[in-house]
XYZ file of C-alpha atoms in Angstrom:
716
model
C -33.820 -15.741 13.435
C -37.044 -15.848 14.608
C -36.408 -17.447 17.827
C -33.075 -14.865 18.365
C -35.470 -11.943 17.666
C -38.442 -13.391 20.061
C -35.531 -13.786 22.705
C -34.001 -10.204 21.991
C -37.149 -8.744 22.140
C -38.096 -10.303 25.173
C -35.013 -9.224 27.376
C -34.233 -5.878 25.615
C -32.981 -4.419 29.333
C -30.448 -7.887 29.842
C -28.781 -7.676 26.207
C -28.692 -4.027 26.257
C -26.730 -4.049 29.484
C -24.662 -7.067 28.605
C -23.377 -4.996 25.410
C -23.187 -1.857 27.660
C -20.609 -4.147 29.941
C -18.444 -5.664 26.955
C -18.354 -2.497 25.520
C -16.916 -0.393 28.091
C -14.311 -3.668 29.099
C -13.401 -4.010 25.275
C -12.702 0.105 24.936
C -9.923 -0.313 27.991
C -8.518 -3.596 25.805
C -7.532 -1.630 22.808
C -4.384 -0.030 23.757
C -3.173 -3.242 25.644
C -4.359 -5.736 22.476
C -2.226 -3.363 20.365
C 0.720 -3.409 22.278
C 0.626 -7.200 22.468
C 0.785 -7.416 18.282
C 3.807 -8.841 16.264
C 5.449 -7.252 13.542
C 6.855 -10.799 12.153
C 5.993 -12.516 9.372
C 7.177 -16.370 10.251
C 7.909 -19.387 8.276
C 8.438 -21.956 11.084
C 10.169 -25.197 9.736
C 11.567 -23.709 6.485
C 15.780 -23.002 5.842
C 15.548 -19.151 6.064
C 13.510 -18.916 9.017
C 15.236 -21.380 11.202
C 19.110 -19.662 9.876
C 17.629 -16.630 11.017
C 16.428 -17.339 14.151
C 20.309 -19.250 14.981
C 21.750 -16.195 13.383
C 19.640 -13.940 16.047
C 20.742 -16.414 19.021
C 24.520 -16.209 17.961
C 25.194 -12.722 16.577
C 22.344 -10.779 17.859
C 22.069 -9.311 14.208
C 20.884 -10.226 11.100
C 18.761 -12.508 9.793
C 15.504 -11.153 8.859
C 16.245 -7.589 9.567
C 17.719 -6.091 6.133
C 21.098 -4.407 6.885
C 21.360 -0.506 6.554
C 23.638 0.652 3.321
C 26.272 3.603 3.802
C 27.435 4.090 0.301
C 29.831 6.512 -1.361
C 30.853 7.615 -4.465
C 34.363 9.034 -4.750
C 35.498 12.170 -7.060
C 36.476 11.565 -10.510
C 40.314 10.569 -10.319
C 39.555 8.664 -6.880
C 39.576 5.239 -5.638
C 38.767 3.314 -2.350
C 42.978 2.764 -2.705
C 43.892 6.117 -2.871
C 46.060 7.575 -0.059
C 43.571 8.328 3.031
C 40.783 7.046 1.908
C 40.302 3.590 3.664
C 41.428 5.617 7.133
C 38.008 7.879 6.016
C 36.090 4.832 5.555
C 36.644 3.409 8.932
C 36.044 6.722 10.468
C 32.772 6.601 9.094
C 31.952 3.377 9.874
C 32.520 4.036 13.564
C 30.455 6.662 13.564
C 27.666 4.511 12.679
C 28.735 1.962 15.461
C 28.753 4.337 17.644
C 25.717 6.011 16.714
C 24.302 1.857 16.920
C 25.638 0.123 19.588
C 25.825 -3.732 18.910
C 25.528 -3.717 15.348
C 27.564 -5.845 13.481
C 29.317 -4.207 10.332
C 31.661 -4.854 7.216
C 32.806 -3.104 4.659
C 35.995 -2.510 2.534
C 37.855 -0.402 4.702
C 37.523 -2.769 7.760
C 38.135 -5.912 5.656
C 39.869 -4.826 2.613
C 37.572 -7.219 0.579
C 36.708 -5.681 -3.296
C 33.350 -7.358 -2.329
C 32.537 -3.944 -1.438
C 33.490 -1.939 -4.031
C 31.962 -1.225 -7.622
C 34.492 -2.295 -10.864
C 35.580 1.530 -11.025
C 36.934 1.353 -7.491
C 35.215 4.879 -6.889
C 31.702 3.555 -4.921
C 31.938 1.307 -2.158
C 29.261 0.315 0.250
C 29.163 -1.113 4.027
C 26.633 -3.647 5.752
C 25.121 -2.360 8.847
C 23.311 -5.228 10.642
C 21.483 -3.907 13.198
C 20.018 -5.883 16.860
C 17.243 -7.612 16.198
C 15.021 -5.533 18.759
C 11.544 -6.019 17.483
C 8.945 -3.400 16.960
C 6.441 -2.365 14.279
C 9.329 0.088 12.106
C 12.562 -2.079 13.344
C 15.537 -0.393 10.988
C 13.715 2.454 10.313
C 14.674 4.467 13.382
C 18.321 3.140 13.396
C 18.551 4.319 9.779
C 17.697 7.544 10.963
C 20.266 7.935 13.738
C 22.758 6.640 11.402
C 21.750 9.285 8.953
C 22.292 11.903 11.453
C 25.607 10.379 12.534
C 27.119 10.692 8.967
C 25.697 13.925 8.434
C 28.305 16.304 6.790
C 30.674 13.283 6.883
C 32.983 13.047 3.611
C 35.029 10.481 2.295
C 37.648 11.567 -0.299
C 35.353 14.613 -0.636
C 31.709 13.058 -1.044
C 29.089 12.819 0.838
C 28.083 9.068 2.712
C 24.417 8.168 2.326
C 22.678 5.720 4.253
C 20.560 3.336 2.265
C 18.999 0.157 2.557
C 15.294 -1.082 2.710
C 14.114 0.334 5.979
C 16.065 3.752 5.523
C 13.993 3.942 2.075
C 11.065 3.194 3.995
C 11.888 5.737 6.822
C 12.361 8.527 4.178
C 8.962 7.461 2.739
C 7.771 7.904 5.891
C 9.313 11.400 6.696
C 8.257 12.494 3.063
C 4.599 11.312 3.662
C 4.441 12.185 7.452
C 3.786 9.922 9.926
C 0.329 8.519 8.078
C -3.176 8.962 9.651
C -2.481 5.910 12.389
C -5.396 3.501 13.544
C -7.283 5.730 15.574
C -7.301 8.885 13.083
C -7.624 6.470 10.092
C -10.641 5.186 11.719
C -12.159 8.398 12.643
C -11.573 9.579 8.945
C -13.104 6.551 7.459
C -16.098 7.220 10.171
C -16.699 10.349 9.095
C -16.943 9.625 5.520
C -19.374 6.663 6.470
C -21.350 9.106 8.020
C -21.798 11.261 5.076
C -22.931 8.498 3.029
C -25.656 7.248 6.169
C -27.029 10.743 6.185
C -27.473 10.499 2.300
C -29.227 6.899 2.485
C -31.118 7.504 5.547
C -32.229 11.837 5.719
C -32.651 11.403 9.127
C -31.120 10.962 12.718
C -30.924 7.073 11.547
C -27.814 7.673 10.197
C -25.937 7.339 13.405
C -26.823 4.092 14.171
C -24.897 1.746 11.665
C -21.903 3.823 13.663
C -23.018 2.775 16.720
C -22.756 -0.746 15.753
C -19.476 -0.567 14.722
C -18.784 1.362 17.600
C -19.613 -1.544 19.714
C -18.176 -4.200 17.322
C -14.474 -2.765 16.711
C -13.417 -2.638 20.256
C -15.206 -6.068 21.106
C -12.983 -7.959 18.483
C -9.911 -6.203 20.022
C -10.771 -7.487 23.137
C -11.055 -10.954 21.932
C -7.998 -10.422 19.720
C -6.151 -9.763 23.280
C -5.924 -13.091 24.609
C -5.170 -14.772 21.773
C -2.147 -12.281 21.154
C -0.662 -13.504 24.393
C -0.286 -17.057 23.876
C 0.813 -16.552 19.840
C 2.246 -14.204 17.839
C -0.324 -12.021 16.048
C 0.336 -9.683 13.212
C 0.727 -6.056 13.619
C -1.227 -5.573 10.484
C -4.552 -7.037 12.726
C -5.201 -3.455 14.208
C -5.933 -1.632 10.643
C -7.769 -4.472 9.498
C -10.094 -4.901 12.559
C -10.489 -1.148 12.466
C -11.163 -0.488 8.916
C -12.746 -3.455 7.605
C -14.701 -3.814 11.198
C -15.950 -0.352 10.574
C -17.067 -1.058 6.931
C -18.809 -4.755 7.374
C -20.199 -3.403 10.746
C -22.189 -0.449 9.137
C -22.912 -2.734 6.126
C -24.792 -5.324 8.376
C -26.927 -2.694 10.500
C -27.402 -0.747 6.936
C -28.657 -3.994 5.600
C -31.214 -4.344 8.538
C -32.080 -0.641 8.801
C -33.078 -0.099 5.484
C -35.619 -3.239 5.930
C -36.729 -2.203 9.361
C -37.976 1.582 7.498
C -39.243 -0.229 4.482
C -41.413 -2.915 6.605
C -42.406 -0.013 9.332
C -43.921 2.295 6.456
C -46.565 -0.609 5.235
C -49.677 -0.229 6.343
C -50.996 -1.491 9.617
C -47.667 -2.737 10.501
C -46.720 -1.964 14.154
C -43.087 -1.094 15.272
C -42.218 -4.571 16.812
C -43.554 -6.424 13.809
C -41.880 -4.535 11.588
C -38.399 -5.221 13.769
C -39.373 -8.880 13.722
C -40.123 -8.870 9.741
C -36.825 -7.093 8.980
C -34.514 -9.627 11.320
C -36.613 -12.486 9.518
C -35.679 -11.301 6.097
C -32.352 -9.383 6.356
C -31.233 -10.708 9.604
C -30.756 -13.536 7.852
C -29.039 -12.248 5.101
C -26.992 -10.865 7.808
C -26.170 -14.422 9.449
C -25.145 -15.610 5.833
C -23.151 -13.170 5.000
C -21.156 -13.079 8.282
C -20.804 -16.867 7.530
C -19.398 -16.572 3.973
C -17.052 -14.013 5.084
C -16.141 -16.358 7.941
C -15.914 -19.324 5.663
C -13.567 -17.276 3.329
C -10.864 -16.484 5.855
C -10.179 -20.302 6.622
C -8.272 -19.993 3.677
C -5.453 -18.102 6.006
C -6.234 -20.528 9.072
C -4.850 -23.532 7.096
C -1.325 -21.813 5.699
C 1.552 -22.835 7.685
C 2.480 -18.892 8.543
C 1.524 -17.434 12.267
C 1.117 -13.813 11.260
C -1.220 -14.834 8.057
C -3.495 -17.734 10.543
C -3.404 -14.366 13.039
C -4.857 -12.230 10.225
C -7.543 -14.702 9.601
C -8.709 -15.485 13.142
C -8.937 -11.556 13.539
C -10.796 -11.057 9.922
C -13.493 -13.868 11.276
C -13.731 -12.859 14.615
C -14.711 -9.009 13.191
C -17.388 -10.541 10.871
C -18.784 -12.870 13.802
C -18.538 -9.943 16.224
C -20.597 -7.896 13.818
C -23.216 -10.297 13.066
C -24.041 -10.822 16.622
C -24.157 -7.093 17.322
C -26.650 -7.005 14.364
C -29.019 -9.618 15.319
C -29.029 -8.797 18.841
C -28.225 -5.339 19.837
C -29.788 -3.478 16.677
C -33.030 -4.955 17.413
C -33.273 -3.271 20.620
C -32.334 -0.258 19.425
C -34.900 -0.546 16.858
C -37.297 -1.450 18.797
C -36.791 1.049 21.565
C -35.331 4.680 20.423
C -35.279 3.547 16.283
C -38.781 5.443 15.771
C -37.769 8.575 17.811
C -34.171 8.431 15.699
C -35.858 7.715 11.987
C -36.827 11.717 12.442
C -37.740 13.777 10.032
C -39.613 10.394 8.486
C -39.681 9.442 4.569
C -41.392 7.096 2.521
C -38.536 6.622 0.145
C -37.449 3.255 1.624
C -41.563 1.920 1.082
C -41.056 1.508 -2.550
C -37.872 0.616 -4.803
C -35.493 2.972 -6.278
C -36.775 4.311 -9.471
C -33.360 5.107 -10.794
C -32.391 1.692 -9.486
C -35.347 -0.108 -10.981
C -34.774 1.286 -14.551
C -31.173 0.538 -14.332
C -32.209 -2.965 -13.889
C -34.942 -3.007 -16.566
C -32.253 -1.985 -18.896
C -29.895 -4.570 -18.238
C -32.758 -7.406 -18.748
C -33.194 -5.559 -21.928
C -29.747 -5.977 -23.272
C -28.947 -8.675 -20.780
C -26.450 -10.397 -23.623
C -24.463 -6.776 -24.166
C -24.572 -6.057 -20.434
C -22.898 -9.442 -19.696
C -20.329 -9.183 -23.020
C -18.946 -5.955 -22.022
C -18.700 -6.497 -18.084
C -17.413 -9.966 -18.929
C -14.846 -8.333 -21.266
C -13.885 -6.046 -18.919
C -13.273 -8.217 -15.898
C -11.210 -10.484 -18.560
C -9.082 -7.886 -19.516
C -8.156 -7.215 -15.743
C -7.876 -11.492 -14.869
C -5.462 -11.500 -18.150
C -3.176 -8.260 -16.090
C -3.570 -10.340 -12.910
C -2.017 -13.286 -14.747
C 1.542 -11.328 -15.179
C 1.614 -10.580 -11.500
C 5.278 -10.857 -10.142
C 5.562 -11.806 -6.481
C 8.017 -9.914 -4.009
C 9.147 -7.021 -1.934
C 7.986 -3.837 -3.990
C 11.410 -2.623 -6.257
C 13.399 -0.578 -4.184
C 13.495 2.727 -6.237
C 9.304 2.589 -5.389
C 10.030 2.734 -1.771
C 11.496 6.427 -1.730
C 11.487 8.951 -4.422
C 14.015 11.434 -2.603
C 16.086 12.251 0.309
C 19.861 10.639 1.240
C 18.555 6.969 1.028
C 17.398 7.474 -2.613
C 20.628 9.517 -3.191
C 22.500 6.134 -1.433
C 20.008 3.813 -3.652
C 21.285 5.742 -7.455
C 24.891 5.641 -5.998
C 24.810 1.791 -5.902
C 22.500 1.584 -9.306
C 24.660 3.979 -11.570
C 28.263 2.414 -10.324
C 26.727 -0.959 -11.717
C 26.490 -2.449 -7.916
C 22.877 -2.696 -8.317
C 20.433 -2.925 -5.277
C 21.893 -6.706 -4.345
C 23.459 -5.247 -1.295
C 19.959 -4.105 0.121
C 18.973 -7.470 0.737
C 21.839 -9.971 0.623
C 21.535 -13.728 1.402
C 23.471 -14.644 4.939
C 25.291 -18.244 4.780
C 25.689 -19.529 8.203
C 29.042 -21.597 8.312
C 28.588 -24.228 10.613
C 31.725 -25.875 9.664
C 34.425 -25.632 6.729
C 36.595 -22.320 5.733
C 34.412 -19.485 5.635
C 36.918 -17.761 2.666
C 36.733 -20.951 0.834
C 33.151 -20.851 0.917
C 32.683 -17.508 -0.171
C 35.184 -17.906 -3.016
C 32.883 -20.801 -3.950
C 29.538 -19.076 -3.217
C 31.308 -16.008 -5.403
C 30.739 -18.196 -8.475
C 27.357 -18.811 -8.683
C 24.907 -17.608 -11.398
C 23.577 -14.573 -10.370
C 26.259 -13.622 -7.632
C 27.958 -10.813 -7.810
C 30.251 -10.782 -5.011
C 30.483 -12.478 -1.236
C 32.691 -11.993 1.483
C 33.518 -13.483 5.150
C 34.551 -10.783 7.217
C 36.946 -12.025 10.094
C 35.172 -10.298 13.243
C 32.064 -12.289 11.533
C 32.741 -15.726 13.518
C 31.607 -16.636 17.029
C 30.617 -20.145 18.414
C 32.234 -22.068 16.328
C 30.443 -20.683 13.356
C 30.974 -17.768 11.006
C 28.601 -15.619 8.563
C 29.062 -15.062 5.074
C 27.351 -12.200 3.273
C 26.400 -13.003 -0.333
C 25.572 -10.222 -2.591
C 23.241 -10.973 -5.661
C 23.092 -9.303 -9.027
C 19.850 -8.618 -9.210
C 17.424 -7.496 -5.914
C 16.831 -10.332 -3.984
C 13.386 -10.343 -3.203
C 12.807 -10.279 -7.201
C 12.174 -13.044 -9.237
C 15.736 -13.172 -10.648
C 16.813 -12.943 -6.677
C 15.103 -16.078 -5.842
C 16.426 -17.801 -8.762
C 19.652 -17.075 -7.251
C 18.831 -18.158 -4.185
C 17.922 -21.366 -5.639
C 20.897 -21.687 -7.505
C 23.403 -20.878 -4.027
C 21.264 -23.508 -1.962
C 21.783 -25.814 -5.252
C 25.522 -25.775 -4.787
C 27.964 -27.981 -3.158
C 30.213 -26.404 -0.510
C 33.053 -27.940 1.340
C 30.894 -27.123 4.632
C 28.098 -27.088 6.796
C 26.062 -24.018 5.278
C 22.321 -22.847 5.440
C 21.241 -19.954 3.717
C 19.202 -16.948 5.604
C 18.608 -13.772 5.381
C 15.397 -11.321 4.608
C 15.364 -12.185 1.107
C 15.612 -16.058 1.751
C 12.934 -15.915 4.490
C 10.701 -13.754 1.744
C 11.472 -16.596 -1.017
C 10.353 -19.384 1.918
C 7.512 -17.347 2.614
C 6.062 -17.735 -0.818
C 6.730 -21.163 -0.969
C 4.846 -21.835 2.070
C 1.933 -19.553 1.271
C 1.615 -20.575 -2.569
C 2.032 -24.243 -2.636
C -1.305 -25.030 -2.113
C -3.179 -22.064 -2.794
C -5.297 -23.790 -5.579
C -6.533 -26.225 -3.420
C -7.266 -23.755 -0.637
C -9.485 -21.834 -3.050
C -11.321 -24.836 -4.454
C -11.770 -26.028 -0.667
C -13.383 -22.141 0.086
C -15.481 -22.334 -3.077
C -17.039 -25.758 -2.238
C -17.663 -24.871 1.424
C -19.329 -21.602 0.012
C -21.334 -23.253 -2.466
C -23.007 -25.782 0.023
C -23.883 -23.063 2.199
C -25.423 -20.225 -0.308
C -26.984 -23.536 -2.055
C -29.388 -23.581 1.476
C -29.294 -19.889 1.543
C -30.590 -19.600 -2.009
C -32.526 -22.845 -3.040
C -30.992 -23.191 -6.224
C -27.752 -25.187 -7.591
C -27.300 -22.322 -10.215
C -27.132 -19.114 -8.213
C -24.714 -20.379 -5.552
C -22.572 -21.808 -8.680
C -22.661 -18.496 -9.972
C -22.004 -16.620 -6.924
C -18.638 -18.518 -6.336
C -17.559 -17.908 -9.850
C -18.542 -14.267 -9.988
C -16.555 -13.713 -6.851
C -12.977 -15.603 -7.890
C -13.611 -13.214 -10.640
C -14.041 -10.437 -8.545
C -10.703 -11.724 -6.570
C -8.948 -12.028 -9.699
C -9.820 -8.375 -11.729
C -8.776 -6.818 -7.861
C -5.550 -8.760 -8.382
C -5.378 -7.132 -11.988
C -5.962 -3.789 -10.802
C -2.861 -3.763 -8.595
C -0.590 -5.262 -10.921
C -1.743 -2.761 -13.508
C -1.760 0.301 -11.286
C 1.560 -0.898 -8.980
C 3.581 -3.311 -10.863
C 3.242 -1.890 -14.170
C 2.937 1.733 -13.230
C -0.126 3.078 -14.410
C -1.167 5.984 -12.209
C 0.934 5.280 -9.154
C 3.169 7.937 -10.166
C 0.245 10.386 -11.161
C -1.573 9.697 -7.600
C 0.785 9.416 -5.087
C 4.017 9.984 -6.945
C 5.835 6.605 -6.701
C 7.194 4.690 -9.674
C 6.236 1.073 -10.836
C 6.868 -1.274 -7.910
C 7.828 -4.137 -10.971
C 6.489 -6.824 -7.811
C 3.365 -6.972 -5.372
C 4.147 -8.051 -1.935
C 3.907 -12.099 -1.374
C 1.460 -12.063 1.436
C -0.865 -9.323 0.064
C -2.685 -11.574 -3.133
C -3.798 -14.007 -0.580
C -4.871 -11.468 2.165
C -6.880 -9.865 -0.832
C -8.439 -13.217 -1.276
C -9.505 -14.010 2.246
C -11.440 -10.548 2.850
C -12.461 -9.396 -0.670
C -14.131 -12.736 -1.516
C -15.935 -13.130 1.881
C -16.803 -9.331 1.694
C -18.468 -8.975 -1.604
C -20.056 -12.240 -1.487
C -22.133 -9.927 1.333
C -23.134 -8.222 -1.694
C -23.959 -11.052 -3.709
C -26.346 -12.460 -0.413
C -27.687 -9.236 -0.079
C -29.180 -8.920 -3.717
C -29.868 -12.745 -4.565
C -31.962 -12.765 -1.016
C -34.116 -9.925 -2.573
C -34.238 -11.591 -6.100
C -35.287 -14.844 -4.379
C -38.377 -13.367 -2.207
C -39.462 -11.693 -5.253
C -39.636 -14.478 -7.315
C -40.943 -16.927 -4.653
C -44.011 -14.193 -4.793
C -43.851 -13.421 -8.641
C -42.545 -16.703 -10.535
C -40.728 -14.152 -12.582
C -37.435 -13.881 -13.065
C -37.632 -10.755 -14.637
C -39.325 -9.191 -12.073
C -36.996 -10.747 -9.556
C -34.111 -9.174 -11.004
C -36.222 -5.472 -11.379
C -37.113 -5.831 -7.903
C -33.799 -7.477 -6.358
C -31.808 -4.718 -8.336
C -34.383 -1.912 -7.052
C -34.536 -2.705 -3.595
C -30.685 -3.269 -3.095
C -28.950 -1.418 -5.614
C -28.662 1.668 -3.596
C -27.865 -0.315 -0.293
C -25.132 -2.012 -1.891
C -23.642 0.928 -3.766
C -23.998 2.722 -0.178
C -22.274 -0.241 1.533
C -19.465 -0.192 -1.222
C -19.131 3.384 -0.730
C -18.274 3.305 2.812
C -15.733 0.318 2.418
C -14.066 2.453 -0.188
C -13.834 5.444 1.945
C -12.380 2.924 4.740
C -9.715 1.501 2.526
C -9.225 5.653 1.144
C -8.212 6.269 4.734
C -5.874 3.131 4.980
C -3.898 4.481 1.606
C -2.967 7.452 3.735
C -0.500 5.245 5.519
C 3.206 5.990 4.566
C 4.948 3.599 2.501
C 4.407 1.661 -0.484
C 3.138 -1.601 0.835
C 0.067 -0.125 2.571
C -0.959 2.034 -0.482
C -0.967 -1.216 -2.786
C -3.081 -3.169 0.175
C -5.813 -0.425 0.008
C -5.961 -0.386 -3.486
C -6.426 -3.923 -3.783
C -9.509 -3.767 -1.301
C -10.743 -0.569 -1.946
C -10.725 -0.709 -5.623
C -11.851 -4.610 -5.654
C -14.593 -3.508 -3.424
C -15.714 -0.759 -6.014
C -15.335 -3.029 -9.128
C -17.269 -5.232 -7.058
C -20.259 -3.501 -6.600
C -20.249 -1.803 -9.837
C -19.373 -3.777 -12.665
C -20.467 -7.319 -11.135
C -23.019 -6.770 -9.116
C -24.544 -3.744 -11.145
C -24.477 -5.329 -14.682
C -23.106 -9.057 -14.700
C -24.548 -10.372 -11.750
C -28.220 -9.515 -13.175
C -27.531 -10.261 -16.915
C -26.357 -13.610 -15.451
C -29.663 -14.231 -13.918
C -31.924 -12.984 -16.533
C -29.735 -14.908 -19.138
C -30.303 -18.276 -16.867
C -34.142 -17.784 -16.566
C -36.403 -20.103 -14.263
C -32.958 -22.447 -14.144
C -31.655 -19.909 -11.721
C -33.875 -21.251 -9.320
C -33.804 -25.126 -10.191
C -33.229 -27.274 -6.797
C -33.916 -31.146 -7.473
C -35.149 -33.159 -4.808
C -32.292 -35.073 -4.161
C -30.505 -31.982 -3.391
C -33.106 -30.269 -1.327
C -32.762 -33.632 0.900
C -29.198 -33.402 1.263
C -29.347 -29.515 2.110
C -32.295 -29.947 4.216
C -34.920 -27.383 2.286
C -37.693 -27.540 0.529
C -36.972 -28.350 -3.426
C -37.318 -25.570 -5.787
C -38.212 -27.230 -9.516
C -37.666 -25.270 -12.470
C -41.269 -23.843 -13.313
C -42.113 -22.098 -16.208
C -41.762 -18.349 -16.055
C -44.884 -16.045 -14.966
C -46.108 -13.539 -18.022
C -45.617 -10.100 -17.287
C -49.567 -9.130 -17.197
C -49.677 -11.816 -14.209
C -46.738 -10.685 -12.385
C -47.780 -9.482 -8.684
C -46.863 -6.299 -7.648
C -44.901 -5.785 -4.210
C -46.977 -4.258 -1.561
């Protein structure tokens, strides 16, 4: 770090000019980079994905796009076999086909198959598979077109409602507005961050961390663009780069600037020396922090899912770019205009926070109580996390009112259930489709199956299989297993949106425990070198895993079980958590929360090396970093509050997981459990035997006797 800082300060104009050029080019790349992103979550090599690819090639419909489901409940005394009803059903479906050219449809009116009718004959539905056109909200514009086409249309005197997963999401978007969008969401988060920074610095220096984020975020988009041109990069990346990038870039700059102000206020220290000292300590912590974030995201790169790999790549890039900005551009700003921006100047950073120091002393005095109570709270959340159910959120949690909700309620009250929203698509390459449909209809968990005559092309046929339960639920996945295990008279593979989601679940979580172990091991080695200890990095890794598990418990409690989701967002219990969410939360939260660990423990290590007292190290470490870590966590938390303003349940679950997880980590873990654990371990925190020091290529650190309080040197 000394070498890098010396080079940067000796070539200030060159460094500034290079970053200026990169930033200008990067801003120009934001739009084309965003346009190149993909909404697909493909799982190559799995039955569901391969079948869906073939379906799209042959039929141009179905596959991984859930169908729209027009549904009608006839008045009492009227059934689908009543005079004129079937003709009205055909007329209604014709209006949908006219509004959606190229759609593939099937209903009781077109097939005469009672697979599309409830047991009492009064409720019937149709399946409308739209052409696969791609896009970030595929299916939602088509749902609105279908609803418009059927507005005022009745069958037997009852209105026809259009429901379906995409129709419900579209309804939620209309009820909540269009959301903040990436740009507005980032601006709202930046405004919240600025207010926090003003409180922290109480000077014009508050603008500097935001300027670093202004450079880091578009630069990351610039790097993502060429990657998106050669492989699929998930559309989620734009939100993660903008909002997580805002938080991380500000966090790193905040750490360096706070240390620079502290160093600058020492007697006889020039501004350039203050910059060098700040970079030697805080800059090194930033490098280790960014590296741990990058390492945690390796979990996503190891998965056989291109979309998750792209999320990992983007997260890795924003972390590394933020580090690069913090250790090159930021020292130039501090060495040149820093003193002028640090006005009005105050000496608050010259001493440890009195409030946080008092808190740390209390934790040290009552270490056993602090450790026990904080652990109990976290273990409770971990136990809740153990009940997690993975799958798409329950259909009735996606929208609370509107025509799509009305159609869903008709399906549920009629006894048909939510199966038509996520049917399984059986692609028949050989054999009699009608015989195969009859065979699949007998499978445990299947409500009905149909083989429409006009769903046959190029020597293949398509059989739709309606499960009794939501195809994305645990019961629906069990039904899929039964279907795939059933021997049928022909060559049949199973696709559909729910089948691909089930394959996604298997692909992602099959080796997940091994990935967690590898990430934890690599992180342990890196931190052992940074902290010159074996106990501190082990504790850090274990606490981070506890932090992630607690975040999982939070979303299970709030969303899957519904404690608070209705009161805050007006959304009922989802009964399930999106399959991709826990692993993405692990990758980001494990790395980001490690930032705070590195910030705190680095300062404790520095204090211990000077004083030889663990208690003094805990008090000084928390006193110096408590305000910093809390502010940094609050900034990231505000970023995810902005993300939660996006329409749709899935966005809110994701925001709750990361925002809530970060706040849990910064308060319960870093504010209570971590300092209590360090106090409990005493001198063994700093133990690094000779053999380990040789492997890590650092100085050994024997477990020396603790210094007595009256012999502890005080910080300057």
